[in-house]
Amino acid sequence: MHIPDGFVSVPVAGATGLVSLAGLLIASERSQAAFGVRRAPILGLTTAFIFAAQMINFPVAGGTSGHLLGGTLAAIVLGSPWAGMLCIATVLIIQAVLFADGGITALGANILNMAIIGVWVGWMLTQTLQRLFGGSKGRLPLAAGIAAAVSVVVAAIACAIELALSGTAPIGIALPAMTGIHILIGIGEGLITGGVLTYLAQARPDLLPGEQQEFRGWLVPVVSIVLVAGIFSLAASAWPDGLERVAEDLGFIKLGEQVRIAVPTPLADYEIPGLGAIGTSIAGLVGSAVCFAIAFGIAKVVRPKNA
């Protein structure tokens, strides 16, 4: 789903960049209620977990892989789509700047697709399904899982439209191609989202919004993030993700090779030259730590005055 440099035109990159910047500025104001001293660790841990989980590409079909987008999961855990936007945007910015994952020039489009559309579609559909399910907290993982799956497909449709507006691929070809493969990836997103929320509701309700707001400790969430980023990520599928597969099939994959703007970093592509798998583990742990630190800092900066 991460659009690399070269896939979207300058006008599309500029327009999506402005929309995303405006959205994040609004989110920083509207999300104050979700932050404060007690919620700052949860924002940091959620952002670090989403980063780590996105390192694990899972196989879907036809030699294609997908990974968690996390917009719905972040919004539900944080209890705020505005905070969810900041969480996912932080992950996307770190991925682009430190890991060359997603283009610098396409960062606005990626934030629009995953941090705005992905988060809001997942959040609003979850609220709607929860009302249809009678408001039971026990049905929240099911509602959020369905919403998460749909949010991936809607984000993929937005991506297809951006590719078409850029002249990269005709809409009549890009739209069915992106939608088809991301329906399968969306199923994985839904299962992961529902599974994580089921675990949190039973084992760590303090990490979910509600009456129990007292954070009960760092050990379990930190160990989980370390395991996902440092060990489980090594089992990620090497198959191209949904967008890469579509780009290969439709013949525009080389656009990303011709135009690539990357900040010099020893962690590009989640690798450290000469270290192999150990380098990937180190890269994952560094990325998770940076995501936590930035998100924790954001929570401190935008917190309510009386928090």
Tab-separated table of C-alpha atoms in Angstrom:
chain	number	residue	atom	x	y	z
A	1	MET	CA	0.000	0.000	0.000
A	2	HIS	CA	2.980	2.335	0.495
A	3	ILE	CA	3.256	4.393	-2.702
A	4	PRO	CA	6.922	4.916	-3.677
A	5	ASP	CA	8.397	7.954	-5.392
A	6	GLY	CA	7.532	8.139	-9.069
A	7	PHE	CA	4.052	6.576	-8.930
A	8	VAL	CA	2.090	9.819	-8.414
A	9	SER	CA	2.448	13.042	-10.384
A	10	VAL	CA	3.617	16.345	-8.921
A	11	PRO	CA	0.065	17.838	-8.868
A	12	VAL	CA	-1.345	14.759	-7.123
A	13	ALA	CA	1.574	14.673	-4.677
A	14	GLY	CA	1.106	18.366	-3.932
A	15	ALA	CA	-2.664	18.185	-3.503
A	16	THR	CA	-2.593	15.109	-1.280
A	17	GLY	CA	0.253	16.664	0.701
A	18	LEU	CA	-1.764	19.785	1.437
A	19	VAL	CA	-4.876	17.783	2.373
A	20	SER	CA	-2.834	15.548	4.678
A	21	LEU	CA	-1.050	18.474	6.328
A	22	ALA	CA	-4.371	20.190	6.999
A	23	GLY	CA	-5.801	16.958	8.353
A	24	LEU	CA	-2.894	16.436	10.741
A	25	LEU	CA	-3.067	20.020	12.011
A	26	ILE	CA	-6.766	19.547	12.779
A	27	ALA	CA	-6.035	16.171	14.365
A	28	SER	CA	-3.428	17.679	16.674
A	29	GLU	CA	-6.077	20.055	18.038
A	30	ARG	CA	-9.006	17.642	18.196
A	31	SER	CA	-7.083	14.780	19.790
A	32	GLN	CA	-6.168	16.575	23.017
A	33	ALA	CA	-8.908	14.784	24.920
A	34	ALA	CA	-7.283	11.456	24.043
A	35	PHE	CA	-3.959	12.436	25.600
A	36	GLY	CA	-2.524	13.359	28.944
A	37	VAL	CA	-0.041	11.854	31.328
A	38	ARG	CA	-1.886	8.541	31.589
A	39	ARG	CA	-2.622	8.156	27.869
A	40	ALA	CA	0.817	9.167	26.552
A	41	PRO	CA	2.343	5.680	27.121
A	42	ILE	CA	-0.581	4.083	25.275
A	43	LEU	CA	-0.149	6.369	22.261
A	44	GLY	CA	3.572	5.592	22.227
A	45	LEU	CA	3.106	1.840	22.597
A	46	THR	CA	0.330	1.717	19.997
A	47	THR	CA	2.466	3.579	17.466
A	48	ALA	CA	5.462	1.337	18.140
A	49	PHE	CA	3.295	-1.791	17.803
A	50	ILE	CA	1.766	-0.642	14.507
A	51	PHE	CA	5.273	0.013	13.140
A	52	ALA	CA	6.463	-3.424	14.242
A	53	ALA	CA	3.366	-5.196	12.910
A	54	GLN	CA	3.707	-3.521	9.517
A	55	MET	CA	7.090	-5.207	9.123
A	56	ILE	CA	5.360	-8.581	8.894
A	57	ASN	CA	4.097	-9.168	5.376
A	58	PHE	CA	1.749	-12.161	5.240
A	59	PRO	CA	1.174	-14.138	2.024
A	60	VAL	CA	-2.265	-13.840	0.454
A	61	ALA	CA	-2.494	-15.383	-3.036
A	62	GLY	CA	-0.744	-15.531	-6.385
A	63	GLY	CA	2.680	-14.672	-4.999
A	64	THR	CA	1.403	-11.505	-3.333
A	65	SER	CA	1.678	-10.392	0.272
A	66	GLY	CA	0.058	-7.807	2.502
A	67	HIS	CA	0.567	-6.295	5.913
A	68	LEU	CA	-1.432	-4.603	8.636
A	69	LEU	CA	-2.371	-0.974	7.958
A	70	GLY	CA	-3.541	-0.523	11.536
A	71	GLY	CA	-5.779	2.522	11.166
A	72	THR	CA	-8.868	0.942	12.692
A	73	LEU	CA	-6.874	-0.763	15.440
A	74	ALA	CA	-5.140	2.488	16.398
A	75	ALA	CA	-8.372	4.492	16.476
A	76	ILE	CA	-10.142	1.911	18.667
A	77	VAL	CA	-7.260	1.442	21.115
A	78	LEU	CA	-6.763	5.195	21.444
A	79	GLY	CA	-10.503	5.889	21.547
A	80	SER	CA	-10.132	8.685	19.004
A	81	PRO	CA	-9.817	8.744	15.208
A	82	TRP	CA	-7.892	12.017	15.554
A	83	ALA	CA	-5.288	10.329	17.737
A	84	GLY	CA	-5.343	7.365	15.353
A	85	MET	CA	-4.436	9.727	12.504
A	86	LEU	CA	-1.397	11.018	14.387
A	87	CYS	CA	-0.361	7.469	15.265
A	88	ILE	CA	-0.455	6.138	11.686
A	89	ALA	CA	1.042	9.331	10.228
A	90	THR	CA	3.980	9.023	12.641
A	91	VAL	CA	4.597	5.459	11.484
A	92	LEU	CA	4.431	6.474	7.807
A	93	ILE	CA	6.814	9.409	8.260
A	94	ILE	CA	9.382	7.278	10.112
A	95	GLN	CA	9.106	4.529	7.498
A	96	ALA	CA	9.686	6.984	4.644
A	97	VAL	CA	12.493	8.987	6.241
A	98	LEU	CA	14.499	6.260	7.992
A	99	PHE	CA	13.637	3.122	6.032
A	100	ALA	CA	12.886	4.302	2.469
A	101	ASP	CA	9.517	2.515	2.770
A	102	GLY	CA	7.070	4.741	0.890
A	103	GLY	CA	8.219	7.681	-1.177
A	104	ILE	CA	9.120	11.056	0.254
A	105	THR	CA	7.213	12.767	-2.566
A	106	ALA	CA	4.288	10.354	-2.074
A	107	LEU	CA	4.136	10.868	1.692
A	108	GLY	CA	1.044	13.081	1.422
A	109	ALA	CA	-0.786	10.438	-0.615
A	110	ASN	CA	0.223	7.680	1.795
A	111	ILE	CA	-0.924	9.680	4.819
A	112	LEU	CA	-4.205	10.499	3.062
A	113	ASN	CA	-4.846	6.859	2.155
A	114	MET	CA	-3.779	5.136	5.374
A	115	ALA	CA	-3.792	7.736	8.172
A	116	ILE	CA	-6.927	9.623	7.145
A	117	ILE	CA	-9.133	7.451	4.923
A	118	GLY	CA	-8.064	4.188	6.544
A	119	VAL	CA	-8.568	5.500	10.070
A	120	TRP	CA	-11.887	7.279	9.504
A	121	VAL	CA	-13.528	4.548	7.433
A	122	GLY	CA	-12.536	2.002	10.061
A	123	TRP	CA	-13.675	4.183	12.968
A	124	MET	CA	-17.049	5.240	11.515
A	125	LEU	CA	-17.927	1.755	10.308
A	126	THR	CA	-16.989	0.287	13.693
A	127	GLN	CA	-19.331	2.746	15.444
A	128	THR	CA	-22.135	1.890	13.010
A	129	LEU	CA	-21.668	-1.858	13.401
A	130	GLN	CA	-21.483	-1.544	17.176
A	131	ARG	CA	-24.890	0.147	17.205
A	132	LEU	CA	-26.290	-2.578	14.937
A	133	PHE	CA	-24.803	-5.220	17.263
A	134	GLY	CA	-26.521	-3.641	20.268
A	135	GLY	CA	-23.508	-1.820	21.685
A	136	SER	CA	-22.048	-4.904	23.359
A	137	LYS	CA	-18.349	-4.574	24.206
A	138	GLY	CA	-18.029	-8.275	23.488
A	139	ARG	CA	-18.899	-7.603	19.846
A	140	LEU	CA	-16.288	-4.841	19.472
A	141	PRO	CA	-13.569	-7.121	18.016
A	142	LEU	CA	-16.037	-8.417	15.403
A	143	ALA	CA	-17.243	-4.937	14.478
A	144	ALA	CA	-13.713	-3.541	14.329
A	145	GLY	CA	-12.468	-6.548	12.366
A	146	ILE	CA	-15.119	-6.092	9.677
A	147	ALA	CA	-14.517	-2.342	9.590
A	148	ALA	CA	-10.755	-2.817	9.343
A	149	ALA	CA	-11.165	-5.131	6.360
A	150	VAL	CA	-13.385	-2.629	4.571
A	151	SER	CA	-11.036	0.258	5.382
A	152	VAL	CA	-8.184	-1.464	3.539
A	153	VAL	CA	-10.295	-1.820	0.400
A	154	VAL	CA	-11.424	1.828	0.530
A	155	ALA	CA	-7.819	2.977	0.990
A	156	ALA	CA	-6.820	0.848	-2.006
A	157	ILE	CA	-9.562	2.482	-4.095
A	158	ALA	CA	-8.211	5.900	-3.134
A	159	CYS	CA	-4.739	4.770	-4.159
A	160	ALA	CA	-6.062	3.566	-7.533
A	161	ILE	CA	-7.738	6.936	-8.137
A	162	GLU	CA	-4.476	8.755	-7.332
A	163	LEU	CA	-2.587	6.531	-9.772
A	164	ALA	CA	-5.188	7.238	-12.442
A	165	LEU	CA	-5.122	11.011	-11.849
A	166	SER	CA	-1.325	10.851	-12.135
A	167	GLY	CA	-1.544	9.102	-15.496
A	168	THR	CA	0.287	6.089	-14.058
A	169	ALA	CA	-2.451	3.561	-14.870
A	170	PRO	CA	-5.961	3.831	-16.388
A	171	ILE	CA	-8.699	3.823	-13.744
A	172	GLY	CA	-10.512	1.012	-15.544
A	173	ILE	CA	-7.512	-1.245	-14.991
A	174	ALA	CA	-6.000	0.084	-11.755
A	175	LEU	CA	-9.282	0.110	-9.799
A	176	PRO	CA	-10.270	-3.556	-10.232
A	177	ALA	CA	-6.656	-4.676	-9.834
A	178	MET	CA	-6.124	-2.777	-6.569
A	179	THR	CA	-9.561	-3.635	-5.207
A	180	GLY	CA	-9.301	-7.337	-5.974
A	181	ILE	CA	-5.980	-7.988	-4.252
A	182	HIS	CA	-6.761	-5.722	-1.294
A	183	ILE	CA	-9.993	-7.574	-0.534
A	184	LEU	CA	-7.753	-10.515	0.368
A	185	ILE	CA	-5.328	-8.309	2.299
A	186	GLY	CA	-8.309	-6.733	4.063
A	187	ILE	CA	-9.351	-10.148	5.381
A	188	GLY	CA	-5.932	-10.425	7.026
A	189	GLU	CA	-6.287	-6.911	8.420
A	190	GLY	CA	-9.664	-7.807	9.892
A	191	LEU	CA	-8.413	-10.998	11.518
A	192	ILE	CA	-5.386	-9.258	13.075
A	193	THR	CA	-7.453	-6.303	14.297
A	194	GLY	CA	-10.143	-8.516	15.817
A	195	GLY	CA	-7.548	-10.812	17.374
A	196	VAL	CA	-5.557	-8.022	19.001
A	197	LEU	CA	-8.694	-6.368	20.402
A	198	THR	CA	-9.942	-9.703	21.758
A	199	TYR	CA	-6.624	-10.202	23.563
A	200	LEU	CA	-6.561	-6.673	24.954
A	201	ALA	CA	-10.165	-6.854	26.171
A	202	GLN	CA	-9.412	-10.012	28.146
A	203	ALA	CA	-5.793	-9.550	29.241
A	204	ARG	CA	-5.088	-5.799	29.246
A	205	PRO	CA	-8.312	-3.759	29.384
A	206	ASP	CA	-6.243	-0.897	30.780
A	207	LEU	CA	-4.869	-0.394	27.268
A	208	LEU	CA	-8.356	0.252	25.906
A	209	PRO	CA	-10.473	3.374	26.496
A	210	GLY	CA	-13.101	2.944	29.170
A	211	GLU	CA	-13.634	3.110	32.865
A	212	GLN	CA	-10.295	1.462	33.697
A	213	GLN	CA	-7.845	4.187	32.759
A	214	GLU	CA	-4.969	3.187	35.018
A	215	PHE	CA	-1.999	1.976	32.981
A	216	ARG	CA	-0.924	-1.336	34.529
A	217	GLY	CA	2.646	-1.691	33.419
A	218	TRP	CA	5.128	-1.781	30.599
A	219	LEU	CA	6.432	-5.344	30.604
A	220	VAL	CA	3.848	-7.169	28.456
A	221	PRO	CA	3.392	-4.505	25.745
A	222	VAL	CA	7.136	-3.807	25.485
A	223	VAL	CA	8.018	-7.500	25.273
A	224	SER	CA	5.302	-7.966	22.639
A	225	ILE	CA	6.692	-5.146	20.521
A	226	VAL	CA	10.254	-6.469	20.856
A	227	LEU	CA	9.144	-9.949	19.785
A	228	VAL	CA	7.181	-8.661	16.790
A	229	ALA	CA	9.832	-6.175	15.599
A	230	GLY	CA	12.921	-8.171	16.444
A	231	ILE	CA	11.944	-11.794	15.838
A	232	PHE	CA	8.568	-12.327	14.126
A	233	SER	CA	9.450	-9.772	11.442
A	234	LEU	CA	12.144	-12.162	10.199
A	235	ALA	CA	9.382	-14.497	9.007
A	236	ALA	CA	7.810	-11.836	6.781
A	237	SER	CA	6.887	-12.929	3.277
A	238	ALA	CA	9.307	-11.800	0.566
A	239	TRP	CA	6.529	-11.684	-2.029
A	240	PRO	CA	5.646	-8.209	-3.370
A	241	ASP	CA	2.807	-6.444	-1.577
A	242	GLY	CA	-0.518	-5.625	-3.218
A	243	LEU	CA	0.539	-2.343	-4.830
A	244	GLU	CA	3.878	-3.765	-6.005
A	245	ARG	CA	2.070	-6.735	-7.580
A	246	VAL	CA	-0.342	-4.437	-9.418
A	247	ALA	CA	2.583	-2.264	-10.557
A	248	GLU	CA	4.390	-5.313	-11.901
A	249	ASP	CA	1.301	-6.662	-13.663
A	250	LEU	CA	0.400	-3.300	-15.218
A	251	GLY	CA	3.994	-2.459	-16.140
A	252	PHE	CA	4.663	0.709	-14.150
A	253	ILE	CA	6.904	-0.764	-11.450
A	254	LYS	CA	10.008	0.835	-13.001
A	255	LEU	CA	8.637	4.309	-12.308
A	256	GLY	CA	9.625	3.759	-8.705
A	257	GLU	CA	13.156	2.805	-9.704
A	258	GLN	CA	13.597	5.824	-11.943
A	259	VAL	CA	12.568	8.345	-9.293
A	260	ARG	CA	13.607	7.556	-5.756
A	261	ILE	CA	14.251	10.213	-3.161
A	262	ALA	CA	15.604	8.850	0.088
A	263	VAL	CA	17.239	10.458	3.052
A	264	PRO	CA	20.633	8.775	3.483
A	265	THR	CA	20.234	6.141	6.159
A	266	PRO	CA	21.919	2.853	7.099
A	267	LEU	CA	18.427	1.380	7.708
A	268	ALA	CA	17.007	1.550	4.168
A	269	ASP	CA	14.701	-1.400	3.377
A	270	TYR	CA	14.950	-2.479	7.042
A	271	GLU	CA	18.483	-3.741	6.515
A	272	ILE	CA	21.952	-2.970	7.824
A	273	PRO	CA	24.639	-3.834	5.276
A	274	GLY	CA	26.576	-6.934	6.256
A	275	LEU	CA	24.399	-7.956	9.207
A	276	GLY	CA	21.696	-10.011	7.458
A	277	ALA	CA	18.816	-11.078	9.697
A	278	ILE	CA	20.378	-9.453	12.741
A	279	GLY	CA	20.362	-6.162	10.868
A	280	THR	CA	16.631	-6.510	10.178
A	281	SER	CA	15.965	-7.181	13.857
A	282	ILE	CA	18.025	-4.159	14.887
A	283	ALA	CA	16.249	-1.997	12.297
A	284	GLY	CA	12.863	-3.114	13.597
A	285	LEU	CA	13.782	-2.392	17.206
A	286	VAL	CA	15.233	1.016	16.318
A	287	GLY	CA	12.152	1.933	14.294
A	288	SER	CA	9.798	0.870	17.070
A	289	ALA	CA	11.793	2.868	19.636
A	290	VAL	CA	11.792	5.984	17.456
A	291	CYS	CA	8.041	5.664	16.815
A	292	PHE	CA	7.405	5.315	20.546
A	293	ALA	CA	9.552	8.330	21.398
A	294	ILE	CA	7.939	10.602	18.803
A	295	ALA	CA	4.365	9.541	19.614
A	296	PHE	CA	5.027	9.894	23.354
A	297	GLY	CA	6.416	13.362	22.677
A	298	ILE	CA	3.372	14.324	20.600
A	299	ALA	CA	1.099	13.260	23.437
A	300	LYS	CA	3.032	15.507	25.810
A	301	VAL	CA	2.961	18.476	23.430
A	302	VAL	CA	-0.739	18.373	22.528
A	303	ARG	CA	-2.043	17.259	25.928
A	304	PRO	CA	-4.819	19.274	27.596
A	305	LYS	CA	-3.582	22.097	29.827
A	306	ASN	CA	-5.038	20.481	32.948
A	307	ALA	CA	-3.628	16.993	32.189
